[in-house]
Amino acid sequence: MPKFITPEGRTIIENELEILKGKKPEIAQRIRSAREQGDLSENSEHSSAKEDLSLVESRIKEIENLLRSAQTVEDREKSDCVVFGATVTIKVNQKIQIYTLVGSEEADPSQGSVSYKSPIGQALLGKKVGEKVTIKTPKADIQAEIIKIE
């Protein structure tokens, strides 16, 4: 199944990749310094640095695979309904909430970015301003009204 990502999300992920690649030489130096201290069996700095290197290399591979396989959805044309990449303002219990529908790899609900595959994303996709939607969550169904689509 193809993975989708916004141009902004691709840029953020590419920046993370560059930062991680920049950390590798520093971690390699920590490993070399720890080796110079002698007995590696009781050298916590050596173990810690090797674990850090493993985590960084694992994340680098994950990001490279994502960037290779993800389809970037370019800026969308103006639409009167909610599509991937849209920023949607909804009203839930008289409270305004704003979400941008993005790929699952770049979703960060704390920043207002939700996956188009999430319950919120699924409820909003294809809907128009003024429509009422039901967001199905594990705890309850939430009623919302679409106020604005950008």
XYZ file of C-alpha atoms in Angstrom:
150
model
C 0.000 0.000 0.000
C 1.506 3.357 -0.976
C 2.439 5.865 1.688
C 1.567 9.498 1.139
C 3.364 12.532 2.481
C 3.018 16.283 2.104
C 5.887 18.376 0.681
C 6.308 19.960 4.121
C 6.415 16.538 5.757
C 9.062 15.366 3.273
C 11.211 18.393 4.140
C 10.895 17.753 7.884
C 11.806 14.087 7.452
C 14.749 14.932 5.158
C 16.017 17.377 7.800
C 15.767 14.689 10.473
C 17.777 12.375 8.215
C 20.563 14.945 7.847
C 20.676 15.524 11.608
C 20.930 11.779 12.256
C 23.686 11.364 9.668
C 25.544 14.191 11.402
C 25.370 12.348 14.734
C 27.101 9.210 13.442
C 30.687 10.590 13.485
C 30.197 11.896 17.037
C 28.920 8.511 18.212
C 31.754 6.720 16.400
C 34.207 8.957 18.265
C 32.538 8.053 21.575
C 32.970 4.362 20.721
C 36.665 4.878 19.885
C 37.244 6.819 23.110
C 35.497 4.135 25.156
C 37.612 1.402 23.528
C 40.756 3.256 24.534
C 39.697 2.960 28.170
C 40.393 -0.762 28.096
C 38.107 -3.571 29.285
C 34.899 -3.310 27.244
C 32.968 -5.829 29.347
C 32.470 -3.275 32.128
C 32.565 -0.138 30.011
C 29.102 1.429 30.167
C 30.112 4.312 27.879
C 31.066 1.828 25.154
C 27.762 -0.043 25.521
C 25.784 3.186 25.568
C 27.531 4.558 22.479
C 27.043 1.302 20.566
C 23.354 1.304 21.473
C 23.046 4.937 20.363
C 24.736 4.111 17.060
C 22.396 1.185 16.515
C 19.331 3.360 17.172
C 20.572 6.121 14.859
C 21.418 3.691 12.048
C 18.043 1.994 12.435
C 16.183 5.309 12.206
C 18.302 6.367 9.199
C 17.323 3.170 7.357
C 13.680 3.672 8.303
C 13.695 7.254 6.987
C 15.554 6.327 3.797
C 13.025 3.570 3.094
C 10.156 5.957 3.762
C 11.570 8.648 1.472
C 12.187 6.066 -1.242
C 8.685 4.591 -1.097
C 6.481 7.540 -0.115
C 4.558 9.443 -2.739
C 4.667 13.192 -2.214
C 1.250 14.714 -2.764
C 1.963 18.136 -4.208
C -0.064 21.192 -3.318
C -3.650 20.385 -3.906
C -6.006 22.458 -5.962
C -8.669 24.400 -4.115
C -11.451 22.024 -3.271
C -14.790 22.472 -1.606
C -14.370 19.149 0.173
C -11.775 17.761 2.564
C -8.837 16.076 0.798
C -5.334 14.924 1.771
C -3.286 17.956 2.801
C -6.307 20.107 3.670
C -6.450 22.100 6.876
C -9.896 21.705 8.385
C -11.547 23.735 11.119
C -14.214 21.834 13.029
C -16.465 22.622 15.959
C -16.833 19.993 18.676
C -19.048 20.858 21.662
C -18.797 24.598 20.884
C -14.979 24.313 20.828
C -12.988 25.058 17.653
C -10.317 22.561 16.599
C -8.018 22.760 13.572
C -6.443 19.736 11.891
C -4.320 19.176 8.802
C -4.732 15.786 7.102
C -1.309 14.278 6.415
C 0.348 10.895 5.923
C 0.645 8.643 8.953
C 4.444 9.040 8.981
C 4.213 12.787 9.541
C 1.166 12.879 11.818
C 1.595 14.707 15.120
C -1.781 15.303 16.775
C -0.208 17.593 19.388
C 0.688 19.921 16.492
C -2.672 19.566 14.736
C -1.455 17.126 12.061
C -3.546 13.968 11.879
C -3.274 10.984 9.587
C -5.859 10.728 6.859
C -6.201 7.108 8.065
C -7.040 8.132 11.648
C -10.627 8.240 12.935
C -10.627 12.037 12.545
C -9.139 11.862 9.053
C -11.565 9.175 7.922
C -14.544 11.119 9.267
C -13.488 14.323 7.484
C -12.321 13.047 4.081
C -14.685 13.991 1.284
C -16.913 16.162 3.476
C -17.867 19.812 2.866
C -18.239 22.955 4.969
C -21.405 22.816 7.046
C -21.565 19.025 7.125
C -21.812 17.262 10.437
C -19.564 14.240 10.914
C -19.218 11.479 13.451
C -15.684 10.740 14.616
C -15.584 7.180 15.900
C -13.145 6.732 18.783
C -12.645 3.776 21.130
C -14.335 5.640 23.997
C -17.217 7.351 22.202
C -18.555 8.714 18.963
C -17.859 12.442 18.718
C -20.092 14.781 16.730
C -18.385 17.620 14.861
C -19.309 20.246 12.304
C -16.958 21.343 9.525
C -16.518 25.117 9.727
C -13.747 25.804 7.198
C -11.549 23.970 4.663
C -8.232 25.438 3.524
